DNA sequence: ACCATCTCCGTACGGCGTACGTTGTTGCCC
DNA sequence: GGGCAACAACGTACGCCGTACGGAGATGGT
């Protein structure tokens, strides 16, 4: 095989949340002037270099050594400013999250459907711009200024609809989850193409004969009927189209909730 | 920091689709009896060992050396049977996909809403059982028997609704994408806990004071109002609840499409 | 009996994250 | 101004990773 690009899902948290929070909020640790040589580096420069690298070459190209090299510095020097790669990823993520929703009014003014659509499209574009962000764990989110701002603005997109607070949170999570799921397709296609050097068309052209050889139309009648049509109309699998189609369905469904009111909640009650 | 578990998103395809397809469909390459020693290993045993390892310890623990060790064999021996790690992942994925939807009738009989719900729940459970599957690229899917069967059965779940073929495909993709996006939360929480050894509660207890210190309720009024409520009711963020809530919204939205008929399509038209 | 062919595997290369200890600079205090 | 504690920068090394390569020994067909 050619390569195996690993879009690492890495983790936040050093076990020392204090250090992480101090870094995220750029709270300098101590006094104004202290002994020791002047630093040639700072957290912002490291984060900026790392983001640029990940944007350009993907998360698999993001190594401490490469970031250091980009900054003209030895690898271990980074560890003076950042506890490890995990924390660096958190800092990167919070940094780029901060650039989301530059025009706040798109989320806070107008009818709810337009606001939620703006939310979804902004996140879609965001993940296209920073595909690596998809693969940074959200299990322990970096509670920095970027994420806080995003959460606030996105909550405003579902505010004033008469929904209980819990449902506001659930709605934001739902739309974000949908975007995450859908945008993955674009990213993985692009990454596959970059890594293998083989275009989507080339790959399919090479693979299709073997599919034809092995595919049993009697066992898979529905696939035999739908597959070709979908393949031709969507170009095998068109994530952009999936996004538009899915978003419309999703907003329709949310509309049912908003119109009926929270009392008409048809599910989402107690788990198990 | 402690560790950085990397749920590698790795890629299919050696550039030799023939070899991949032959492996996926277990098409033996040549004659019945050929020179050379008997093999102690076969593809099925390798795949089974690899799946067991990934299920138990996560994708980051899945190294060729570990799989080989599990089989009592030298690392390089695996390469006699499998071209590389990428192909092994494809084989693993197709293998576990084959166990989806054991009861076909859940997808093929009954009202459409129940069928789609069964589809979603089956995939939800599947990703809980094999969390690593989330992180194997779908950009170039392994076109093996497992995936084919899944595609066929899931298409049947949206068959007979009077929808055009393209929309059947889009609907299956939509529900699957939703599940993928939502289940990620569970997985990443569990993985974070396993890797760091710190429980969700411990982490939040350690982090919360620093949040309180830095959070500005005037800048983030909506978050200040919603966050605590959602936090208390959902336990910070409860993916199970998000799934139930989101699924209900999604099915409502699909219901609008199904009831209105494809003519009433409110979006999903031409891209750009 | 030969030999082409195949399985298995030991070694090695270049990557990774990062622990550890050294070097040399700096500001504070006496 | 001299000394020293604190600090940034960094060289080396360890244990991982995927896998290229070539050798050794077993096998079946001729």
Coordinates of C-alpha atoms (C1' of nucleotides) in Angstrom, one line a residue:
Chain A
X1 CA 0.0 0.0 0.0
X2 CA 1.0 3.6 -0.3
X3 CA 0.6 5.4 2.9
X4 CA -1.6 5.6 5.9
X5 CA -2.4 9.1 6.9
X6 CA -3.4 9.2 10.5
X7 CA -5.8 12.0 11.4
X8 CA -5.1 11.5 15.0
X9 CA -7.9 12.1 17.4
X10 CA -5.9 13.3 20.3
X11 CA -6.8 14.3 23.7
X12 CA -7.1 17.3 25.7
X13 CA -5.9 17.5 29.3
X14 CA -2.6 16.9 30.9
X15 CA -4.2 15.9 34.1
X16 CA -3.4 19.4 35.0
X17 CA -6.4 21.5 34.1
X18 CA -4.9 24.5 35.7
X19 CA -2.0 24.5 33.2
X20 CA -4.4 23.9 30.3
X21 CA -6.7 26.7 31.3
X22 CA -3.9 29.1 31.9
X23 CA -2.6 28.4 28.4
X24 CA -6.0 28.7 26.8
X25 CA -6.7 32.0 28.4
X26 CA -3.1 33.1 28.0
X27 CA -2.9 33.8 31.7
X28 CA 0.8 34.4 32.4
X29 CA 1.9 32.3 35.3
X30 CA 3.9 34.7 37.4
X31 CA 5.8 37.9 37.9
X32 CA 6.4 40.6 35.3
X33 CA 10.2 40.2 35.1
X34 CA 12.1 37.1 36.0
X35 CA 15.6 35.8 35.5
X36 CA 16.5 33.8 32.5
X37 CA 17.1 34.5 28.9
X38 CA 14.5 36.3 26.7
X39 CA 12.3 33.9 24.9
X40 CA 12.5 33.7 21.2
X41 CA 9.2 31.9 21.1
X42 CA 5.7 32.2 22.6
X43 CA 2.6 30.2 22.6
X44 CA 0.9 32.2 19.9
X45 CA 3.7 31.7 17.5
X46 CA 3.7 28.0 18.1
X47 CA 0.0 27.7 17.7
X48 CA 0.0 29.7 14.6
X49 CA 2.7 27.6 13.0
X50 CA 1.0 24.4 14.0
X51 CA -2.3 25.5 12.6
X52 CA -0.7 26.6 9.3
X53 CA 1.0 23.2 9.1
X54 CA -2.2 21.3 9.8
X55 CA -4.2 23.3 7.4
X56 CA -1.7 22.8 4.6
X57 CA -0.6 19.2 5.1
X58 CA -3.1 17.6 7.4
X59 CA -3.0 16.4 11.0
X60 CA -0.7 13.5 10.1
X61 CA 2.1 16.0 9.1
X62 CA 1.8 17.8 12.4
X63 CA 4.7 16.6 14.5
X64 CA 6.5 18.4 17.2
X65 CA 9.6 18.2 15.1
X66 CA 8.0 19.7 12.1
X67 CA 6.4 22.5 14.0
X68 CA 9.8 23.2 15.6
X69 CA 11.5 23.2 12.3
X70 CA 9.0 25.6 10.9
X71 CA 9.9 27.9 13.7
X72 CA 13.6 27.5 13.2
X73 CA 14.0 25.9 16.6
X74 CA 14.9 22.6 18.1
X75 CA 12.1 20.1 18.8
X76 CA 12.4 20.1 22.6
X77 CA 12.2 23.9 22.7
X78 CA 8.5 23.6 22.2
X79 CA 8.1 21.9 25.5
X80 CA 9.3 25.0 27.3
X81 CA 6.1 26.7 26.2
X82 CA 3.6 23.8 25.8
X83 CA 3.3 20.7 28.0
X84 CA 2.8 18.3 25.1
X85 CA 1.2 17.6 21.8
X86 CA -2.2 17.1 23.3
X87 CA -2.3 20.6 24.8
X88 CA -1.0 22.1 21.6
X89 CA -3.9 20.5 19.7
X90 CA -6.3 22.0 22.3
X91 CA -4.7 25.4 21.8
X92 CA -4.9 25.0 18.0
X93 CA -8.6 24.1 18.2
X94 CA -9.6 26.9 20.5
X95 CA -7.7 29.3 18.3
X96 CA -9.5 28.4 15.1
X97 CA -12.8 28.1 16.8
X98 CA -12.4 31.8 17.7
X99 CA -12.6 32.7 14.0
X100 CA -16.0 31.1 13.6
X101 CA -19.1 33.3 13.1
X102 CA -17.3 36.6 12.4
X103 CA -20.6 38.2 11.7
X104 CA -22.6 37.6 14.8
X105 CA -25.8 39.0 13.5
X106 CA -26.2 36.0 11.1
X107 CA -26.9 33.9 14.2
X108 CA -28.7 36.4 16.3
X109 CA -31.1 38.2 14.0
X110 CA -33.8 37.1 11.6
X111 CA -36.0 34.0 11.5
X112 CA -34.9 30.9 13.4
X113 CA -34.5 28.9 10.3
X114 CA -32.1 31.3 8.7
X115 CA -30.2 31.5 11.9
X116 CA -29.8 27.8 12.2
X117 CA -28.9 27.5 8.5
X118 CA -26.2 30.1 9.0
X119 CA -24.9 28.1 12.0
X120 CA -24.7 25.0 9.9
X121 CA -23.1 26.6 6.9
X122 CA -20.5 28.4 9.1
X123 CA -19.5 25.2 10.7
X124 CA -19.4 23.4 7.3
X125 CA -17.1 26.1 5.9
X126 CA -15.1 26.0 9.1
X127 CA -14.4 22.2 8.7
X128 CA -13.5 22.7 5.1
X129 CA -11.0 25.3 6.1
X130 CA -9.6 23.2 9.0
X131 CA -10.3 19.6 8.2
X132 CA -8.0 18.5 11.0
X133 CA -10.4 20.0 13.5
X134 CA -12.7 17.1 12.8
X135 CA -10.2 14.7 14.4
X136 CA -9.4 16.5 17.5
X137 CA -11.3 15.0 20.4
X138 CA -14.3 16.8 21.7
X139 CA -14.6 14.5 24.6
X140 CA -12.8 16.9 26.9
X141 CA -13.3 20.2 25.0
X142 CA -10.8 23.0 25.4
X143 CA -12.7 25.4 27.5
X144 CA -11.0 28.4 26.0
X145 CA -12.3 31.8 24.7
X146 CA -12.8 30.4 21.2
X147 CA -15.1 27.6 22.3
X148 CA -17.0 29.8 24.8
X149 CA -17.7 32.4 22.2
X150 CA -18.9 29.8 19.7
X151 CA -21.2 28.2 22.3
X152 CA -22.7 31.6 23.3
X153 CA -23.3 32.7 19.7
X154 CA -24.8 29.4 18.7
X155 CA -27.1 29.3 21.7
X156 CA -28.4 32.7 20.6
X157 CA -29.4 31.2 17.3
X158 CA -32.0 29.1 19.1
X159 CA -32.9 31.6 21.7
X160 CA -36.3 33.3 21.9
X161 CA -38.2 30.3 20.4
X162 CA -39.9 29.5 23.7
X163 CA -37.9 26.3 24.1
X164 CA -36.6 25.2 27.5
X165 CA -32.9 25.6 28.0
X166 CA -32.1 22.0 27.7
X167 CA -33.6 21.8 24.3
X168 CA -31.6 24.9 23.2
X169 CA -28.5 23.0 24.1
X170 CA -29.7 19.8 22.4
X171 CA -30.6 21.7 19.2
X172 CA -27.1 23.3 18.9
X173 CA -25.5 19.9 19.6
X174 CA -27.8 18.3 17.0
X175 CA -27.0 20.7 14.2
X176 CA -23.3 20.6 15.0
X177 CA -23.3 16.9 15.1
X178 CA -25.0 16.7 11.7
X179 CA -22.4 19.0 10.2
X180 CA -19.6 17.0 11.7
X181 CA -21.0 13.8 10.3
X182 CA -21.6 15.1 6.9
X183 CA -18.4 17.1 6.3
X184 CA -16.4 14.1 7.1
X185 CA -17.1 12.8 3.6
X186 CA -15.5 15.8 1.8
X187 CA -12.5 15.7 4.0
X188 CA -11.8 12.0 3.7
X189 CA -12.2 12.1 0.0
X190 CA -9.7 15.0 -0.3
X191 CA -7.3 13.4 2.1
X192 CA -7.5 10.0 0.3
X193 CA -6.7 11.8 -3.0
X194 CA -3.8 13.7 -1.5
X195 CA -2.3 10.7 0.2
X196 CA -2.7 8.1 -2.6
X197 CA -2.2 10.5 -5.5
X198 CA -5.2 8.7 -7.1
X199 CA -8.2 10.8 -8.0
X200 CA -11.7 9.7 -7.2
X201 CA -12.4 8.9 -10.8
X202 CA -9.2 7.0 -11.3
X203 CA -9.9 5.0 -8.2
X204 CA -13.5 4.1 -9.2
X205 CA -12.4 3.3 -12.8
X206 CA -9.8 0.9 -11.4
X207 CA -12.2 -0.6 -8.8
X208 CA -15.4 -0.8 -10.8
X209 CA -14.5 -3.8 -12.9
X210 CA -13.8 -5.9 -9.8
X211 CA -17.1 -4.8 -8.3
X212 CA -18.9 -5.8 -11.4
X213 CA -17.2 -9.2 -11.3
X214 CA -18.2 -9.9 -7.7
X215 CA -21.5 -8.1 -7.3
X216 CA -24.6 -10.3 -7.2
X217 CA -27.6 -8.4 -8.4
X218 CA -29.9 -11.2 -7.1
X219 CA -28.7 -10.9 -3.5
X220 CA -28.6 -7.1 -3.7
X221 CA -31.6 -6.1 -5.9
X222 CA -32.2 -2.7 -4.2
X223 CA -28.6 -1.8 -4.3
X224 CA -28.5 -2.8 -7.9
X225 CA -31.4 -0.5 -8.7
X226 CA -30.3 2.5 -6.5
X227 CA -26.6 2.4 -6.7
X228 CA -26.1 3.2 -10.4
X229 CA -28.7 6.0 -10.3
X230 CA -27.2 7.5 -7.2
X231 CA -23.7 7.0 -8.5
X232 CA -24.4 8.8 -11.7
X233 CA -26.4 11.7 -10.2
X234 CA -24.2 12.2 -7.2
X235 CA -20.9 11.2 -8.6
X236 CA -20.7 8.2 -6.4
X237 CA -21.2 10.2 -3.3
X238 CA -21.4 14.0 -3.2
X239 CA -21.1 15.3 0.3
X240 CA -22.1 18.8 -0.7
X241 CA -25.4 17.5 -1.9
X242 CA -25.8 15.3 1.2
X243 CA -25.3 18.4 3.3
X244 CA -28.0 20.4 1.5
X245 CA -30.4 17.6 1.5
X246 CA -29.8 16.7 5.1
X247 CA -29.9 20.2 6.3
X248 CA -33.3 20.7 4.7
X249 CA -34.7 17.6 6.4
X250 CA -33.2 18.5 9.7
X251 CA -34.6 22.0 9.7
X252 CA -38.0 20.6 8.7
X253 CA -37.8 18.3 11.7
X254 CA -36.8 21.1 14.0
X255 CA -39.6 23.2 12.6
X256 CA -42.0 20.5 13.8
X257 CA -40.7 21.0 17.3
X258 CA -40.7 24.7 17.2
X259 CA -44.2 25.0 15.8
X260 CA -45.7 22.3 18.0
X261 CA -44.0 23.7 21.1
X262 CA -41.9 21.7 23.5
X263 CA -45.0 20.0 24.8
X264 CA -45.4 18.1 21.5
X265 CA -42.0 16.6 22.0
X266 CA -42.4 13.2 20.3
X267 CA -39.2 11.8 21.8
X268 CA -36.0 12.8 23.5
X269 CA -37.5 12.0 26.9
X270 CA -36.0 9.7 29.4
X271 CA -33.2 7.5 28.1
X272 CA -32.6 3.8 28.2
Chain B
X1 CA 0.6 15.4 29.5
X2 CA -0.4 11.8 29.9
X3 CA -0.8 10.2 26.5
X4 CA -2.2 10.9 23.1
X5 CA -4.3 8.1 21.9
X6 CA -4.5 8.3 18.1
X7 CA -7.6 6.9 16.6
X8 CA -6.0 6.9 13.2
X9 CA -8.2 7.5 10.3
X10 CA -6.4 5.4 7.8
X11 CA -6.9 4.8 4.2
X12 CA -8.1 2.1 2.0
X13 CA -6.4 1.1 -1.2
X14 CA -3.0 0.1 -2.1
X15 CA -3.2 1.6 -5.5
X16 CA -4.0 -2.0 -6.4
X17 CA -7.7 -2.4 -6.1
X18 CA -7.5 -5.9 -7.6
X19 CA -5.6 -7.1 -4.6
X20 CA -7.9 -5.3 -2.2
X21 CA -11.0 -6.7 -3.8
X22 CA -9.6 -10.2 -3.9
X23 CA -8.8 -10.0 -0.2
X24 CA -12.2 -8.6 0.7
X25 CA -14.1 -11.3 -1.2
X26 CA -11.6 -13.9 -0.2
X27 CA -10.9 -14.8 -3.8
X28 CA -7.8 -17.1 -3.6
X29 CA -5.3 -15.9 -6.2
X30 CA -4.3 -19.0 -8.0
X31 CA -4.1 -22.7 -8.3
X32 CA -5.3 -25.2 -5.8
X33 CA -2.0 -26.6 -4.8
X34 CA 1.2 -24.8 -5.2
X35 CA 4.8 -25.3 -3.9
X36 CA 5.9 -23.8 -0.6
X37 CA 5.2 -24.6 3.0
X38 CA 1.8 -24.8 4.5
X39 CA 0.6 -21.6 6.0
X40 CA 0.1 -21.3 9.7
X41 CA -1.9 -18.2 9.2
X42 CA -4.7 -16.9 7.1
X43 CA -6.5 -13.7 6.5
X44 CA -9.5 -14.5 8.7
X45 CA -7.3 -15.2 11.7
X46 CA -5.4 -12.0 11.3
X47 CA -8.6 -10.0 10.9
X48 CA -10.2 -11.6 13.9
X49 CA -7.2 -10.9 16.1
X50 CA -7.0 -7.3 14.9
X51 CA -10.7 -6.7 15.5
X52 CA -10.4 -8.2 19.0
X53 CA -7.5 -6.0 19.7
X54 CA -9.1 -2.8 18.4
X55 CA -12.4 -3.6 20.3
X56 CA -10.5 -4.1 23.5
X57 CA -7.8 -1.5 23.5
X58 CA -8.7 1.0 20.8
X59 CA -7.3 1.8 17.4
X60 CA -4.2 3.3 18.9
X61 CA -3.2 -0.1 20.3
X62 CA -3.6 -1.7 16.9
X63 CA -0.1 -2.1 15.6
X64 CA 1.1 -4.7 13.2
X65 CA 3.6 -5.9 15.9
X66 CA 0.8 -6.3 18.5
X67 CA -1.4 -8.2 16.1
X68 CA 1.4 -10.5 15.2
X69 CA 2.3 -11.0 18.8
X70 CA -1.3 -11.9 19.6
X71 CA -1.0 -14.6 16.9
X72 CA 2.3 -15.8 18.1
X73 CA 4.0 -14.8 14.9
X74 CA 6.7 -12.4 13.9
X75 CA 5.6 -9.0 12.8
X76 CA 6.7 -9.3 9.2
X77 CA 4.8 -12.5 8.7
X78 CA 1.6 -10.6 8.5
X79 CA 2.8 -9.0 5.3
X80 CA 2.7 -12.4 3.6
X81 CA -1.1 -12.3 3.9
X82 CA -2.0 -8.7 3.9
X83 CA -0.3 -5.9 1.9
X84 CA -0.2 -3.4 4.8
X85 CA -2.0 -1.9 7.7
X86 CA -4.4 0.1 5.5
X87 CA -5.8 -3.0 3.8
X88 CA -6.0 -4.7 7.2
X89 CA -8.2 -1.9 8.4
X90 CA -10.4 -2.3 5.4
X91 CA -10.7 -6.0 6.0
X92 CA -11.5 -5.4 9.7
X93 CA -14.2 -2.8 8.8
X94 CA -15.9 -5.0 6.2
X95 CA -15.8 -7.9 8.6
X96 CA -17.6 -6.1 11.4
X97 CA -20.0 -4.4 9.0
X98 CA -21.2 -7.9 8.1
X99 CA -22.5 -8.4 11.5
X100 CA -24.9 -5.4 11.3
X101 CA -28.6 -5.9 11.0
X102 CA -28.7 -9.6 11.9
X103 CA -32.5 -9.4 11.8
X104 CA -33.2 -8.1 8.4
X105 CA -36.9 -7.8 8.9
X106 CA -36.4 -4.9 11.3
X107 CA -35.3 -2.9 8.3
X108 CA -37.6 -4.3 5.7
X109 CA -40.9 -4.7 7.4
X110 CA -43.2 -2.3 9.2
X111 CA -43.8 1.4 8.8
X112 CA -41.0 3.5 7.5
X113 CA -40.4 5.4 10.7
X114 CA -39.8 2.2 12.6
X115 CA -37.5 0.9 9.9
X116 CA -35.4 4.0 9.9
X117 CA -35.3 4.0 13.7
X118 CA -34.1 0.5 13.6
X119 CA -31.4 1.5 11.1
X120 CA -30.2 4.3 13.3
X121 CA -30.2 2.2 16.5
X122 CA -28.4 -0.7 14.9
X123 CA -25.7 1.7 13.7
X124 CA -25.6 3.4 17.1
X125 CA -25.0 0.0 18.8
X126 CA -22.6 -1.0 16.2
X127 CA -20.3 2.0 16.8
X128 CA -20.6 1.4 20.5
X129 CA -19.4 -2.1 20.0
X130 CA -16.6 -1.1 17.6
X131 CA -15.7 2.5 18.4
X132 CA -12.6 2.3 16.2
X133 CA -14.8 1.9 13.1
X134 CA -15.6 5.6 13.5
X135 CA -12.1 6.4 12.6
X136 CA -11.5 4.2 9.6
X137 CA -11.8 6.4 6.5
X138 CA -15.0 6.1 4.5
X139 CA -13.5 8.1 1.7
X140 CA -12.7 5.0 -0.3
X141 CA -15.0 2.4 1.3
X142 CA -14.0 -1.2 1.3
X143 CA -16.4 -2.6 -1.3
X144 CA -16.6 -6.0 0.4
X145 CA -19.5 -8.3 1.2
X146 CA -20.1 -6.6 4.6
X147 CA -20.6 -3.2 3.2
X148 CA -22.6 -4.4 0.2
X149 CA -25.0 -6.2 2.5
X150 CA -25.4 -3.2 4.8
X151 CA -26.1 -0.9 1.8
X152 CA -28.7 -3.3 0.4
X153 CA -30.5 -3.7 3.7
X154 CA -30.5 0.0 4.6
X155 CA -31.8 0.9 1.2
X156 CA -34.7 -1.4 1.7
X157 CA -35.5 0.5 4.8
X158 CA -36.4 3.5 2.6
X159 CA -37.8 1.5 -0.3
X160 CA -41.5 1.6 -1.3
X161 CA -42.0 5.2 -0.1
X162 CA -42.4 6.5 -3.6
X163 CA -39.2 8.4 -3.4
X164 CA -36.8 8.6 -6.3
X165 CA -33.7 6.5 -6.1
X166 CA -31.4 9.4 -5.5
X167 CA -33.4 10.4 -2.4
X168 CA -33.3 6.9 -1.1
X169 CA -29.5 7.0 -1.2
X170 CA -29.5 10.4 0.4
X171 CA -31.7 9.4 3.2
X172 CA -29.6 6.4 4.1
X173 CA -26.5 8.6 4.0
X174 CA -28.3 11.2 6.1
X175 CA -29.3 8.9 8.9
X176 CA -25.9 7.2 8.9
X177 CA -24.2 10.5 9.0
X178 CA -26.3 11.6 11.9
X179 CA -25.4 8.5 13.9
X180 CA -21.8 8.9 13.2
X181 CA -21.7 12.4 14.3
X182 CA -23.7 11.7 17.5
X183 CA -22.0 8.6 18.6
X184 CA -18.6 10.3 18.5
X185 CA -19.4 11.9 21.8
X186 CA -19.8 8.6 23.7
X187 CA -16.7 7.2 22.2
X188 CA -14.5 10.1 22.8
X189 CA -15.6 10.4 26.4
X190 CA -14.9 6.8 27.1
X191 CA -11.6 7.0 25.3
X192 CA -10.5 10.1 27.2
X193 CA -11.4 8.3 30.4
X194 CA -9.5 5.2 29.5
X195 CA -6.4 7.1 28.3
X196 CA -6.2 9.7 31.1
X197 CA -7.4 7.5 33.9
X198 CA -9.5 10.5 34.9
X199 CA -13.3 10.2 35.1
X200 CA -15.6 12.7 33.6
X201 CA -16.7 13.9 37.0
X202 CA -13.1 14.2 38.3
X203 CA -12.1 16.1 35.2
X204 CA -15.0 18.5 35.5
X205 CA -14.5 18.9 39.2
X206 CA -10.9 19.8 38.6
X207 CA -11.7 22.1 35.6
X208 CA -14.8 23.9 36.9
X209 CA -13.0 26.2 39.4
X210 CA -10.8 27.6 36.6
X211 CA -13.8 28.0 34.3
X212 CA -15.6 30.0 37.1
X213 CA -12.5 32.1 37.4
X214 CA -12.3 33.0 33.8
X215 CA -15.9 32.9 32.6
X216 CA -17.5 36.3 31.9
X217 CA -21.2 36.1 32.4
X218 CA -21.7 39.6 30.8
X219 CA -20.0 38.6 27.6
X220 CA -21.8 35.2 27.5
X221 CA -25.2 35.8 28.9
X222 CA -26.9 33.0 27.0
X223 CA -24.3 30.5 27.8
X224 CA -24.5 31.6 31.5
X225 CA -28.2 30.9 31.4
X226 CA -28.3 27.6 29.4
X227 CA -25.0 26.0 30.4
X228 CA -25.8 25.3 34.0
X229 CA -29.3 23.9 33.2
X230 CA -28.0 21.7 30.4
X231 CA -25.1 20.7 32.5
X232 CA -27.2 19.6 35.3
X233 CA -29.9 17.9 33.3
X234 CA -27.6 16.2 30.8
X235 CA -24.6 15.7 33.0
X236 CA -22.5 18.1 31.0
X237 CA -23.2 16.4 27.8
X238 CA -25.1 13.2 27.4
X239 CA -24.7 11.7 24.0
X240 CA -27.4 9.1 24.5
X241 CA -29.9 11.9 25.1
X242 CA -28.6 13.8 22.1
X243 CA -29.1 10.8 20.0
X244 CA -32.7 10.3 21.1
X245 CA -33.5 13.9 20.7
X246 CA -31.8 14.3 17.4
X247 CA -33.3 11.1 15.9
X248 CA -36.8 12.3 16.8
X249 CA -36.1 15.6 15.0
X250 CA -34.6 13.9 12.0
X251 CA -37.4 11.5 11.6
X252 CA -39.9 14.3 11.9
X253 CA -38.1 16.1 9.1
X254 CA -38.0 13.0 6.9
X255 CA -41.7 12.6 7.6
X256 CA -42.3 16.0 6.0
X257 CA -40.5 14.8 2.9
X258 CA -42.3 11.4 2.8
X259 CA -45.7 12.9 3.4
X260 CA -45.3 15.8 1.0
X261 CA -43.8 13.6 -1.6
X262 CA -40.6 14.4 -3.5
X263 CA -42.2 17.3 -5.3
X264 CA -42.4 19.3 -2.1
X265 CA -38.6 19.1 -1.7
X266 CA -37.7 22.3 0.0
X267 CA -34.0 22.0 -0.7
X268 CA -31.3 19.6 -1.8
X269 CA -31.5 20.8 -5.3
X270 CA -28.5 21.9 -7.4
X271 CA -25.3 22.4 -5.5
X272 CA -22.8 25.2 -5.5
Chain C
dA1 C1' 16.4 -35.3 -7.7
dC2 C1' 16.0 -30.8 -8.8
dC3 C1' 14.1 -26.3 -8.5
dA4 C1' 10.8 -22.7 -8.7
dT5 C1' 8.0 -20.9 -5.4
dC6 C1' 6.2 -19.9 -1.2
dT7 C1' 6.0 -18.9 4.1
dC8 C1' 8.3 -17.1 7.8
dC9 C1' 11.2 -13.9 10.0
dG10 C1' 15.7 -11.0 11.5
dT11 C1' 17.5 -6.8 10.7
dA12 C1' 17.3 -2.2 9.7
dC13 C1' 15.7 2.6 8.4
dG14 C1' 13.4 6.7 9.2
dG15 C1' 9.8 8.5 11.5
dC16 C1' 7.2 9.6 16.1
dG17 C1' 6.5 11.8 21.3
dT18 C1' 9.1 13.1 24.9
dA19 C1' 12.2 12.2 29.5
dC20 C1' 16.4 13.9 31.1
dG21 C1' 20.4 16.6 31.8
dT22 C1' 23.5 20.3 30.1
dT23 C1' 24.6 24.9 28.6
dG24 C1' 24.4 29.6 28.6
dT25 C1' 21.8 33.8 29.5
dT26 C1' 19.4 36.9 32.3
dG27 C1' 17.6 39.8 36.4
dC28 C1' 17.6 40.3 41.3
dC29 C1' 19.9 40.9 45.6
dC30 C1' 23.8 41.8 48.3
Chain D
dG1 C1' 29.6 44.8 40.5
dG2 C1' 29.7 40.0 41.7
dG3 C1' 27.3 36.0 42.6
dC4 C1' 23.5 33.1 42.1
dA5 C1' 18.9 31.3 41.3
dA6 C1' 15.8 30.8 37.6
dC7 C1' 15.0 30.1 33.2
dA8 C1' 15.1 29.2 27.7
dA9 C1' 17.1 26.4 24.5
dC10 C1' 18.7 22.2 23.1
dG11 C1' 21.4 17.3 22.2
dT12 C1' 20.9 12.8 23.2
dA13 C1' 18.5 8.8 23.9
dC14 C1' 14.5 5.4 24.6
dG15 C1' 10.8 2.8 23.1
dC16 C1' 7.4 2.9 20.0
dC17 C1' 5.7 2.8 14.9
dG18 C1' 5.1 0.9 9.6
dT19 C1' 7.5 -1.7 6.5
dA20 C1' 11.6 -2.6 2.7
dC21 C1' 14.7 -6.1 2.0
dG22 C1' 16.9 -10.4 1.8
dG23 C1' 17.8 -14.9 3.6
dA24 C1' 16.4 -19.6 5.3
dG25 C1' 13.9 -23.5 5.0
dA26 C1' 9.8 -26.1 3.4
dT27 C1' 7.0 -27.8 -0.3
dG28 C1' 4.9 -29.7 -4.7
dG29 C1' 5.5 -30.5 -9.7
dT30 C1' 8.4 -32.1 -13.0

